[in-house]
Amino acid sequence: MYIAMINIHGLVRNDNIEMGRDADTGGQTRYVVDLVKELSTRENIEVDLFTRIIKDSRTDADYRKSIEQVAENARIVRLPCGGNKYLRKELLWPYLDEYVDNLISYFRTQKKTPDIIHAHYADAGYVASQISAYFQIPYIFTGHSMGRTKLEYLQSQGVSQEKLSQYYHIYTRIKQEENAIKNASMVITSTNFEKETLYEPYESRDLSKMQVVPPGLDLDTFFPYYHYEIQDPSITEEMKLAQYTMVKELQRFLTNPDKPFILALCRPDARKNIDLLIEIYGKSKELQAVANLVIVAGIRDDITTMEEGEKQVLTDMLLLMDRYDLYGRMAIPKHHNPQRDVPEIYRLAAMKRGIFVSTAALENFGLTFIEASAVGLPYVGTNKGGVCDIFENCDSGVLVDINNLKKVENTLYSLLTDSEKWQHLSENGVQRIRQVYNWKAHVDTYLKHVDSVLHNKTKRPALAERMGSIENLLVCDIDNTLTGDREAADELAKILKVHNKQIGFAIATGRSYESAKAILSEYSFPEPDILITAVGSEIYYGIKETPDKGWSNYIRRRWRAELIKKTLGEFWELELQKEVGTQREYKISYNISKKCEDIPDLMQRIQEKLGELKGKQHMVLSHDTYLDILPYRASKGDAAHYLAWKWGFDASRIITCGDSGNDRDMFTSPLRSIIVANHEESLNNIRKNKRIFFATKNHAAGVLEGLYHFKVLS
Ligand code: GLC
Ligand code: MG
């Protein structure tokens, strides 16, 4: 089984994950990489983790590698989208179509497509739903955190409407989450809280396809604290050194470093309510008497240069420390190595019979509670959210209403002074976390769910499969090529149906999608596999009318529709076409006045006028009657070449057929082409080319003649 994990944003690598370096590299990244590692230990499984390639001097060189081998059967594959720079996840939306195309092309070159996809977060959900439609591969979705909850939170903080959409792109995210949930075969969450609360406001939520699978923890790293006390030989020099460094670091802050300490460990994020904790501790002489306070909140050099939100949190921390005069009692280490030091900090706290605390009002999952418990450090945390599962499963800490400060204080105090209770919770943590939150158990359950998805998958022929099995692809203009001679059209239709297995059928027309469908329905042609419409500015796939968004994304470069319309408004010879569907996002169409006598001259003048604009566009003249303006990258022919590239289809196996000026770009190498006898005069200048067959018959009869000529039919 070949599994494709997709996790586009953040800094993804196998070793030394830069946990908490920014909001995009944290628990999710850790989870995905660990999942891949555990999967790679299983037999008969191959797994690729797809992420974004980053070539940026501000980030490590590891993220420049296209392929990073994780194990024999597991890799991290980095594909480009949106340039080289490291971008925060909210900025990736416009580039995801590019990612889709690169992923398709990757599957194609390695000649292997996954059996199943697992998409992490909304951006990957978007990519997965596209790939899944093209290849008919089922996908699993895990949102990790959800946009609607975030929106609610941001609104409660008074974030402006403009910032919500311009900075957070929160509405795009929510829309894509809805879509990702709707099309997913299964949604996996880590906790019941996520399933019941976070997904609850989503219209597309369907409880019957949701599964809770608690993730695993790297238990070798989070071994119990008492291994130090019994001098376990597996403790490495590096671990000892890490612990020693932490001890030294704390000594810089604490007068009495041997006292137990209350430990908070989180990103400097306002939602973590670090200020509440300092307040509780600062006001409580009792707590101060029995314990120190240690807050490990990210890594900092110069607070003034940090991101706004973090700066605020850290500044408040320092001010509160000063206000309550906590010098000598409170430590706020500047640096630590997230991967190496974190387990040691927990263990250090446990060795001193301390407590882990989080005053965040809500944690979706609560990884830190699991980590603390695993080393034997009891916790105090909120009685809401993901931690409730941990509490129920392990009984290794105490949950309280975080808004009740007195309650939090009393709970901390009683735990610090009740060694029997402390011991009980500590032992539970060490044992039960190992039973519930281990990777082996996680992956066993995970694979059971994957099997059920694959088992229930309905078999539909995928477009990708179809493109792999046809021998030739016929790309036909409609008006006056397919149409014009009803009898010949029926004959051609019959033959195409008989040979449907070998000959793919696509159309390329100036009409809109709806109008093309409408006229085709009057004929007996087979259902087209692909529809290139609006003179090549749009591509649709027959199945479920799927638009090719990669194509729109590719052609939209330097397109200035409004400016073009304004500029061409000056020409009395041009009249905007009025029929429904003729003006499209990437196509502006005019009728040329019959009174215009010198069309080449008109074209020349238009060209010059448009040349003055900063943009770039493509002019298509047909029958001296229609003028279409398209983005410079768009034409029926370019669309055909794009299809060949995207689906790995040898372009010389494409046969294009047409009669007029808007078909001209379809007659380019290495495509082979049929020009029907009733073609417009101007096409005569491309005669004498072996790839191009000028039929002696009109309309569909000419197409048929050409198919015999090229031996597509015998
Ligand atoms: C079709 C389209 C029209 C276009 C013409 C030539 O008739 O409806 O908008 O100008 O083809 O490409
Ligand atoms: Mg035509």
XYZ file of C-alpha atoms and ligand atoms in Angstrom:
727
model
C 0.000 0.000 0.000
C 1.292 3.398 -0.984
C 0.171 6.224 1.318
C 0.581 9.907 0.460
C 0.661 12.252 3.447
C 0.187 15.885 2.548
C 1.323 18.609 4.924
C 2.125 21.689 2.929
C 2.927 24.477 5.356
C 5.530 24.895 8.067
C 9.070 23.601 8.269
C 8.985 19.871 7.729
C 11.996 17.616 8.142
C 12.755 14.281 9.667
C 15.167 15.251 12.443
C 15.226 18.221 14.775
C 11.824 19.597 13.962
C 11.909 23.277 14.798
C 9.015 23.000 17.214
C 7.428 26.338 17.959
C 9.792 28.302 15.760
C 6.638 29.852 14.356
C 2.930 29.181 14.487
C 3.157 26.894 11.443
C 5.704 24.481 12.852
C 4.467 22.715 15.950
C 2.264 19.877 17.083
C 0.870 19.192 13.634
C 4.321 18.889 12.065
C 5.498 16.656 14.882
C 2.454 14.429 14.538
C 2.750 14.014 10.776
C 6.459 13.221 10.842
C 6.055 10.741 13.709
C 3.150 9.071 11.948
C 5.257 8.648 8.832
C 8.115 7.199 10.861
C 5.919 4.640 12.546
C 4.231 3.702 9.267
C 7.640 3.139 7.751
C 8.318 0.350 10.241
C 5.398 -1.656 8.891
C 5.710 -4.232 6.199
C 4.204 -3.730 2.763
C 3.729 -0.035 3.273
C 5.304 2.766 1.411
C 4.737 6.331 2.480
C 5.653 9.731 1.094
C 5.151 12.926 3.017
C 4.522 15.786 0.610
C 5.400 19.285 1.662
C 6.583 22.527 0.126
C 10.158 23.157 -1.001
C 11.722 26.248 0.605
C 14.904 27.868 -0.617
C 15.264 30.809 1.653
C 18.355 32.139 3.385
C 16.287 32.597 6.536
C 15.555 28.898 6.807
C 17.761 25.848 7.017
C 19.224 24.188 3.919
C 17.379 20.953 4.776
C 14.177 22.399 3.324
C 15.827 22.830 -0.078
C 16.123 19.109 -0.662
C 13.556 17.735 -3.086
C 13.724 14.325 -1.507
C 14.682 13.357 2.011
C 14.848 9.668 2.755
C 13.241 8.883 6.122
C 13.531 5.122 5.870
C 13.823 2.626 3.076
C 10.130 2.893 2.325
C 9.442 6.438 3.503
C 10.417 9.821 2.170
C 9.726 13.493 2.540
C 9.077 14.914 -0.929
C 9.267 18.677 -1.386
C 7.482 20.247 -4.333
C 7.432 23.892 -5.337
C 4.515 26.282 -5.089
C 4.531 30.033 -4.759
C 8.258 30.545 -5.293
C 11.205 29.873 -3.027
C 10.540 32.076 -0.026
C 9.217 30.686 3.219
C 5.603 31.848 3.456
C 3.210 31.703 6.387
C 0.361 29.302 5.704
C -2.236 32.002 5.162
C -0.336 33.213 2.109
C -0.248 29.878 0.345
C -3.844 29.815 -0.917
C -3.216 31.323 -4.373
C -0.451 28.827 -5.077
C -2.128 25.574 -4.188
C -3.260 24.876 -7.752
C 0.365 24.952 -8.732
C 1.013 22.415 -5.998
C -1.747 20.203 -7.370
C -0.200 20.251 -10.835
C 3.248 19.507 -9.499
C 1.927 16.640 -7.457
C 0.144 15.162 -10.478
C 3.290 15.467 -12.491
C 5.262 13.829 -9.673
C 2.936 10.821 -9.537
C 3.129 10.602 -13.281
C 6.943 10.638 -13.505
C 7.347 8.029 -10.814
C 4.616 6.044 -12.602
C 2.857 5.297 -9.350
C -0.166 6.803 -7.690
C -1.082 6.419 -4.047
C -3.784 4.085 -2.857
C -4.825 6.595 -0.271
C -4.088 10.189 0.687
C -4.074 11.696 4.144
C -4.349 15.480 4.129
C -3.390 17.617 7.105
C -4.961 21.063 7.572
C -7.236 22.929 5.155
C -4.541 23.713 2.573
C -3.647 20.064 2.121
C -7.360 19.256 2.162
C -7.779 21.457 -0.860
C -4.944 19.726 -2.704
C -6.205 16.270 -1.720
C -9.736 16.911 -2.902
C -8.421 17.900 -6.338
C -6.062 14.945 -6.642
C -8.738 12.639 -5.355
C -11.144 13.787 -8.077
C -8.596 13.403 -10.849
C -7.303 10.000 -9.799
C -10.332 8.733 -7.895
C -8.159 8.085 -4.862
C -9.934 8.284 -1.505
C -8.541 10.655 1.074
C -8.585 11.070 4.815
C -8.752 14.559 6.240
C -7.394 15.827 9.529
C -8.005 19.520 10.127
C -5.721 19.764 13.185
C -7.248 23.095 14.133
C -10.367 24.522 12.585
C -11.097 27.876 11.006
C -14.527 28.471 12.524
C -13.189 28.257 16.077
C -10.307 30.487 15.138
C -12.690 32.991 13.593
C -14.767 33.056 16.738
C -11.675 33.629 18.807
C -10.306 36.376 16.577
C -13.660 38.125 16.609
C -13.759 37.957 20.390
C -10.392 39.729 20.336
C -11.853 42.503 18.221
C -9.823 41.701 15.087
C -11.141 43.780 12.229
C -13.118 42.357 9.364
C -10.433 43.477 6.977
C -7.664 41.720 8.869
C -9.758 38.554 9.096
C -9.928 38.262 5.365
C -6.775 40.038 4.194
C -4.328 38.758 6.781
C -5.840 35.510 8.019
C -7.746 34.538 4.856
C -10.040 32.917 7.338
C -13.069 32.702 5.039
C -11.099 30.929 2.329
C -9.895 28.525 4.944
C -13.377 27.798 6.256
C -14.754 27.314 2.767
C -11.999 24.863 1.922
C -12.494 23.043 5.212
C -16.164 22.539 4.366
C -15.150 21.210 0.986
C -12.391 19.006 2.341
C -14.727 17.451 4.904
C -17.452 16.909 2.331
C -15.273 15.022 -0.134
C -13.188 13.095 2.375
C -13.821 9.399 2.843
C -12.922 9.743 6.478
C -12.072 12.461 8.977
C -9.641 11.550 11.728
C -9.337 13.579 14.901
C -7.176 13.070 17.959
C -9.835 13.692 20.561
C -13.567 13.497 21.139
C -13.540 17.194 21.778
C -12.452 17.921 18.227
C -15.017 15.577 16.777
C -17.889 16.859 18.856
C -17.056 20.529 19.231
C -14.550 21.777 16.674
C -16.246 20.150 13.689
C -19.731 20.774 15.022
C -20.325 24.104 13.214
C -19.411 22.608 9.828
C -22.322 21.930 7.529
C -20.509 19.059 5.876
C -19.722 17.265 9.124
C -20.892 13.696 8.959
C -20.359 11.850 12.239
C -20.574 8.496 10.510
C -17.302 9.076 8.743
C -15.412 10.545 11.715
C -12.968 8.561 13.797
C -11.071 9.490 16.927
C -7.561 8.041 16.980
C -5.396 9.320 19.830
C -1.892 9.977 18.514
C 1.223 8.396 19.840
C 4.117 9.928 21.694
C 7.789 9.187 21.204
C 8.070 7.218 24.409
C 11.798 6.632 24.096
C 12.323 10.353 24.398
C 9.742 10.892 27.104
C 10.982 8.202 29.474
C 10.188 8.476 33.210
C 12.145 10.897 35.366
C 13.229 8.215 37.820
C 15.508 6.687 35.220
C 17.886 9.367 36.371
C 17.418 8.372 39.975
C 18.160 4.733 39.194
C 20.915 5.774 36.767
C 19.484 3.926 33.812
C 22.358 3.066 31.464
C 20.396 4.112 28.385
C 20.656 7.763 29.410
C 23.111 9.349 27.026
C 25.787 11.916 27.711
C 23.869 14.335 25.505
C 20.773 14.039 27.690
C 22.807 14.573 30.821
C 24.410 17.587 29.273
C 21.025 18.977 28.264
C 19.780 18.561 31.778
C 22.865 20.161 33.234
C 22.456 23.115 30.871
C 18.865 23.571 31.978
C 19.843 23.406 35.647
C 22.472 26.091 35.040
C 19.985 28.215 33.145
C 17.471 28.057 36.012
C 20.142 28.906 38.542
C 20.560 32.259 36.874
C 17.021 33.151 37.936
C 16.337 31.314 41.171
C 17.601 31.987 44.663
C 16.453 28.595 45.810
C 16.820 26.373 42.766
C 16.306 23.172 44.723
C 12.660 23.882 45.520
C 9.983 22.142 43.456
C 8.793 24.209 40.557
C 5.590 24.878 38.755
C 6.359 24.503 35.085
C 4.592 26.118 32.168
C 5.798 25.297 28.679
C 4.122 26.834 25.665
C 4.505 29.231 22.778
C 4.265 32.918 23.761
C 0.708 33.060 22.509
C -1.968 35.193 24.187
C -4.327 32.235 24.204
C -2.059 30.384 26.612
C -2.885 32.903 29.378
C 0.619 33.009 30.801
C -0.308 36.285 32.496
C -3.011 34.536 34.537
C -0.482 32.082 35.865
C 1.949 34.799 36.939
C -0.888 36.623 38.612
C -1.969 33.542 40.548
C 1.571 32.833 41.640
C 2.433 36.465 42.228
C -0.501 36.974 44.597
C -0.030 33.737 46.505
C 2.502 33.820 49.311
C 1.649 30.145 49.996
C 2.601 29.049 46.495
C 5.731 31.134 46.576
C 6.708 29.477 49.820
C 6.533 25.951 48.478
C 7.581 26.324 44.836
C 9.314 28.365 42.198
C 7.681 29.283 38.926
C 9.398 28.323 35.651
C 7.991 29.521 32.364
C 9.498 28.202 29.170
C 7.840 30.233 26.452
C 9.669 29.784 23.205
C 13.096 31.104 22.399
C 13.998 34.740 22.327
C 16.944 36.952 21.583
C 15.633 40.446 21.263
C 11.980 40.811 22.199
C 11.645 44.098 20.363
C 12.285 42.411 17.043
C 9.740 39.669 17.588
C 6.361 39.276 15.973
C 3.703 41.604 17.436
C 1.672 38.991 19.340
C 4.712 37.333 20.862
C 6.271 40.629 21.765
C 3.130 41.551 23.681
C 3.017 38.318 25.631
C 6.698 38.436 26.563
C 6.598 42.072 27.566
C 3.574 41.435 29.782
C 5.434 38.536 31.349
C 8.362 40.734 32.301
C 6.134 43.498 33.595
C 4.147 41.113 35.781
C 7.327 39.571 37.122
C 8.366 43.024 38.126
C 4.991 44.069 39.488
C 4.817 41.067 41.834
C 8.529 41.289 42.513
C 9.184 37.678 41.625
C 12.936 38.034 41.251
C 14.651 34.958 42.541
C 11.437 32.959 42.434
C 10.481 33.005 38.814
C 12.586 31.761 35.895
C 12.010 32.600 32.271
C 14.818 30.910 30.340
C 15.780 32.652 27.124
C 17.008 29.681 25.159
C 16.466 26.000 24.896
C 16.716 23.379 22.213
C 13.118 22.246 21.675
C 13.881 18.713 20.618
C 16.663 17.954 23.046
C 15.775 19.950 26.147
C 12.019 19.696 26.478
C 11.905 16.145 27.897
C 14.696 17.136 30.268
C 12.795 20.138 31.576
C 9.776 17.971 32.339
C 11.987 15.406 34.025
C 13.781 18.022 36.039
C 10.423 19.300 37.272
C 9.338 15.773 38.145
C 12.556 15.010 40.020
C 11.854 18.012 42.196
C 8.232 16.867 42.699
C 6.884 19.809 40.796
C 3.808 20.222 38.625
C 3.145 21.013 35.024
C 0.486 23.639 34.490
C -1.278 25.182 31.533
C -3.683 28.032 32.108
C -4.872 28.092 28.489
C -8.654 28.180 28.524
C -8.859 25.579 25.813
C -6.483 23.186 24.117
C -7.762 21.228 21.186
C -5.477 18.398 21.905
C -3.081 18.974 24.779
C 0.157 17.334 23.698
C 2.082 18.889 26.576
C -0.179 17.171 29.131
C 0.673 13.859 27.529
C 4.387 14.633 27.470
C 4.424 15.711 31.097
C 2.446 12.659 32.194
C 4.727 10.335 30.236
C 7.773 11.353 32.267
C 5.774 11.196 35.502
C 5.059 14.870 36.014
C 1.457 15.467 37.185
C -0.412 18.326 35.554
C -3.047 20.926 36.292
C -5.073 22.172 33.353
C -8.378 23.400 32.030
C -11.459 21.209 32.294
C -12.365 21.880 28.664
C -11.190 20.542 25.332
C -8.853 17.759 24.326
C -7.275 17.275 27.724
C -10.531 15.733 28.984
C -9.732 12.599 26.964
C -6.265 12.447 28.473
C -7.714 12.910 31.937
C -10.182 10.094 31.435
C -7.702 7.746 29.827
C -4.847 8.223 32.262
C -5.898 9.890 35.517
C -2.521 11.598 35.692
C -3.458 15.165 36.576
C -6.169 17.474 37.855
C -8.566 19.562 35.776
C -10.040 22.834 37.005
C -12.063 25.758 35.792
C -9.245 28.006 34.670
C -11.285 31.162 35.158
C -11.544 30.431 38.842
C -8.128 31.702 39.903
C -8.552 30.783 43.554
C -9.389 27.244 42.543
C -6.286 26.999 40.381
C -4.152 28.276 43.207
C -5.598 25.816 45.722
C -5.230 22.912 43.351
C -1.593 23.723 42.726
C -0.934 24.130 46.393
C -2.583 20.935 47.481
C -0.787 18.916 44.813
C 2.555 20.391 45.791
C 1.991 19.494 49.399
C 0.261 16.128 49.102
C 3.020 13.729 48.172
C 0.770 10.683 48.181
C -1.547 12.201 45.628
C 1.443 13.413 43.606
C 2.930 9.920 43.556
C -0.352 8.382 42.478
C -0.814 10.731 39.536
C 2.823 10.445 38.535
C 2.735 6.648 38.402
C -0.533 6.644 36.477
C 0.993 8.960 33.919
C 4.062 6.850 33.301
C 2.042 3.652 32.900
C -1.145 4.647 31.198
C 0.316 7.049 28.671
C 2.375 4.088 27.510
C -0.738 2.007 27.051
C -2.885 4.583 25.271
C -0.623 7.085 23.542
C 1.935 4.915 21.884
C 2.589 4.951 18.175
C 2.168 1.278 17.710
C -1.393 1.372 19.008
C -2.073 4.516 17.011
C -0.872 3.037 13.743
C -2.668 -0.276 14.327
C -5.970 1.559 14.644
C -5.046 3.957 11.884
C -4.376 1.139 9.444
C -7.647 -0.529 10.349
C -9.442 2.652 9.332
C -7.404 2.964 6.152
C -8.418 -0.574 5.250
C -12.063 0.181 5.778
C -11.814 3.253 3.528
C -10.157 1.241 0.768
C -12.665 -1.523 1.222
C -15.663 0.777 0.846
C -14.260 2.694 -2.062
C -16.589 2.731 -5.044
C -14.848 1.998 -8.284
C -15.250 4.785 -10.811
C -12.993 5.163 -13.823
C -10.622 7.984 -13.057
C -9.618 10.557 -15.576
C -5.968 9.851 -14.856
C -6.576 6.191 -15.576
C -8.416 7.020 -18.771
C -5.584 9.244 -19.960
C -3.222 6.374 -19.289
C -5.215 3.864 -21.313
C -6.254 5.697 -24.500
C -4.017 5.550 -27.556
C -5.012 8.828 -29.132
C -6.861 11.898 -28.024
C -9.029 13.664 -30.542
C -9.445 17.371 -29.799
C -12.212 18.752 -31.995
C -13.597 22.180 -32.600
C -17.417 22.133 -32.602
C -18.893 24.735 -34.955
C -18.414 23.897 -38.605
C -15.994 21.135 -37.744
C -18.152 18.640 -35.881
C -21.329 20.365 -36.987
C -22.532 21.418 -40.415
C -23.313 18.024 -41.855
C -25.689 16.051 -39.690
C -25.275 12.744 -41.490
C -21.466 12.870 -41.360
C -21.637 13.889 -37.707
C -23.757 10.843 -36.903
C -21.332 8.619 -38.742
C -18.333 10.076 -36.871
C -20.213 9.792 -33.570
C -20.910 6.115 -34.199
C -17.274 5.364 -34.966
C -16.005 7.297 -31.935
C -18.335 5.287 -29.733
C -17.130 1.989 -31.142
C -13.493 2.991 -30.583
C -14.094 4.799 -27.310
C -11.658 2.559 -25.444
C -8.703 3.601 -27.610
C -9.672 7.092 -28.735
C -10.243 9.794 -26.163
C -12.716 12.484 -27.186
C -12.162 16.115 -26.272
C -13.628 19.267 -27.705
C -12.060 22.699 -28.036
C -14.460 25.501 -28.715
C -15.025 29.236 -28.537
C -18.299 28.564 -26.776
C -18.812 28.534 -23.039
C -19.069 25.243 -21.193
C -22.872 25.455 -20.969
C -23.302 26.382 -24.581
C -20.967 23.593 -25.708
C -22.883 21.054 -23.632
C -26.135 22.329 -25.075
C -25.149 21.953 -28.705
C -23.476 18.589 -28.126
C -26.671 17.287 -26.592
C -28.341 17.720 -29.981
C -25.871 15.248 -31.456
C -25.012 11.665 -30.656
C -21.291 12.071 -29.853
C -19.869 10.201 -26.873
C -19.583 12.099 -23.600
C -16.388 14.173 -23.998
C -13.567 13.305 -21.635
C -12.383 16.897 -21.674
C -13.891 20.217 -22.727
C -11.619 23.095 -23.660
C -13.984 26.050 -23.813
C -14.023 29.833 -24.263
C -11.271 29.649 -26.894
C -8.967 27.712 -24.605
C -9.286 29.929 -21.567
C -11.122 27.225 -19.617
C -10.704 23.466 -19.266
C -13.295 21.086 -17.809
C -13.290 17.376 -17.276
C -16.410 15.532 -18.339
C -16.795 13.705 -15.069
C -18.866 15.873 -12.770
C -17.927 19.017 -14.709
C -14.687 19.455 -12.847
C -12.898 22.671 -13.875
C -9.126 22.524 -14.163
C -8.071 25.172 -11.687
C -4.422 24.608 -12.422
C -5.012 25.909 -15.905
C -6.815 29.084 -14.781
C -4.064 29.680 -12.336
C -1.411 29.259 -15.005
C -2.972 31.586 -17.577
C -4.005 34.389 -15.289
C -0.530 35.915 -15.358
C -0.421 39.559 -16.474
C -4.103 39.563 -17.387
C -5.695 43.026 -17.140
C -9.278 42.559 -18.321
C -10.651 45.934 -17.240
C -7.793 47.840 -18.785
C -8.157 45.999 -22.077
C -11.893 46.657 -22.264
C -11.328 50.289 -21.531
C -8.615 50.604 -24.156
C -10.533 48.817 -26.874
C -13.634 50.847 -26.095
C -12.128 53.517 -28.313
C -12.452 51.430 -31.482
C -15.741 52.065 -33.295
C -15.091 48.897 -35.331
C -15.380 46.729 -32.234
C -18.567 45.819 -30.457
C -18.543 43.687 -27.318
C -20.396 40.438 -27.945
C -23.651 40.321 -26.045
C -24.748 36.694 -25.997
C -24.875 35.060 -22.586
C -21.638 33.368 -21.667
C -19.430 35.007 -24.281
C -17.567 37.326 -21.905
C -15.575 35.215 -19.471
C -13.076 35.774 -16.704
C -10.224 35.166 -19.143
C -11.862 36.008 -22.474
C -13.095 39.281 -23.864
C -14.915 38.878 -27.180
C -15.876 41.414 -29.817
C -17.789 41.373 -33.096
C -16.063 43.296 -35.837
C -18.256 45.773 -37.645
C -19.187 44.837 -41.210
C -18.347 48.408 -42.138
C -14.695 47.893 -41.370
C -12.906 47.596 -44.671
C -9.286 46.985 -43.825
C -9.123 44.279 -41.184
C -5.337 43.736 -41.231
C -4.963 47.449 -40.613
C -7.456 47.311 -37.757
C -5.570 44.405 -36.212
C -2.353 46.341 -36.519
C -3.813 49.363 -34.761
C -5.328 47.263 -31.986
C -2.036 45.510 -31.481
C -0.220 48.804 -31.154
C -2.774 50.173 -28.728
C -2.647 47.075 -26.537
C 1.132 47.117 -26.780
C 1.105 50.363 -24.823
C -0.428 48.576 -21.835
C 1.787 46.959 -19.245
C -0.013 43.612 -19.560
C 0.364 41.009 -22.211
C -2.408 39.337 -24.170
C -3.296 37.128 -27.045
C -5.540 38.246 -29.959
C -7.522 35.682 -31.898
C -9.320 36.608 -35.096
C -11.871 34.236 -36.626
C -13.684 34.566 -39.952
C -12.811 38.273 -39.991
C -15.855 38.557 -37.737
C -14.882 37.669 -34.195
C -12.028 39.018 -32.166
C -11.183 37.334 -28.879
C -8.672 38.734 -26.426
C -7.210 36.169 -24.050
C -4.346 36.046 -21.560
C -1.141 35.572 -23.480
C -0.740 32.049 -22.221
C -4.206 30.913 -23.285
C -5.370 29.400 -26.549
C -7.059 26.180 -27.589
C -3.661 24.871 -28.660
C -1.877 25.845 -25.446
C -4.650 24.141 -23.525
C -4.021 20.969 -25.521
C -0.294 21.147 -24.801
C -1.022 21.745 -21.127
C -3.222 18.655 -20.997
C -0.438 16.602 -22.532
C 1.996 17.895 -19.930
C -0.347 17.524 -16.990
C -1.404 13.985 -17.782
C 1.898 12.773 -19.140
C 0.274 12.126 -22.473
C 2.569 12.100 -25.478
C 1.539 15.244 -27.370
C 2.093 13.606 -30.735
C -0.802 11.283 -29.914
C -3.161 14.250 -29.847
C -5.085 14.928 -33.065
C -6.634 18.369 -33.275
C -9.348 19.326 -35.779
C -10.678 22.686 -36.758
C -11.785 25.118 -39.407
C -11.167 28.667 -38.248
C -8.795 31.257 -36.846
C -9.422 30.362 -33.241
C -8.241 26.840 -34.054
C -4.921 27.991 -35.487
C -2.948 27.507 -32.262
C -4.025 23.878 -32.244
C -2.023 23.180 -35.360
C 1.349 23.436 -33.640
C 4.080 20.817 -33.269
C 4.125 18.046 -32.212
C 0.334 17.803 -32.352
C -1.104 16.287 -35.515
C -3.995 18.148 -37.059
C -6.903 17.861 -39.410
C -8.227 20.939 -41.162
C -11.628 20.335 -42.703
C -12.192 21.402 -46.301
C -14.659 24.120 -45.360
C -11.945 25.988 -43.457
C -11.510 29.709 -43.463
C -9.275 31.113 -46.141
C -6.564 32.441 -43.835
C -5.507 28.930 -42.785
C -4.137 28.194 -46.234
C -0.758 29.590 -45.277
C 0.045 26.542 -43.121
C -0.323 23.979 -45.914
C 2.688 21.811 -46.805
C 3.278 20.597 -43.317
C 3.279 16.829 -42.833
C 1.681 17.028 -39.426
C -1.261 18.944 -40.810
C -3.759 17.198 -43.017
C -6.009 19.304 -45.200
C -9.095 17.161 -45.724
C -10.858 17.075 -49.045
C -14.212 16.699 -47.326
C -16.201 19.179 -45.301
C -17.177 19.099 -41.623
C -17.312 15.767 -39.746
C -16.626 13.870 -42.948
C -13.303 15.699 -43.158
C -12.512 14.734 -39.575
C -13.190 11.106 -40.356
C -11.055 11.314 -43.469
C -8.201 12.688 -41.355
C -8.495 9.922 -38.776
C -7.957 7.385 -41.539
C -5.137 9.455 -42.956
C -3.278 9.420 -39.645
C -4.088 5.710 -39.217
C -5.915 6.382 -35.972
C -8.600 4.314 -37.672
C -7.805 1.615 -40.165
C -17.651 31.375 -30.427
C -17.799 32.218 -29.153
C -17.400 33.666 -29.415
C -16.016 33.736 -30.047
C -15.980 32.890 -31.310
C -14.638 32.881 -31.969
O -18.606 31.769 -31.351
O -19.126 32.168 -28.663
O -17.416 34.378 -28.218
O -15.706 35.062 -30.351
O -16.346 31.559 -30.976
O -13.655 32.380 -31.147
Mg -15.277 26.380 -35.843
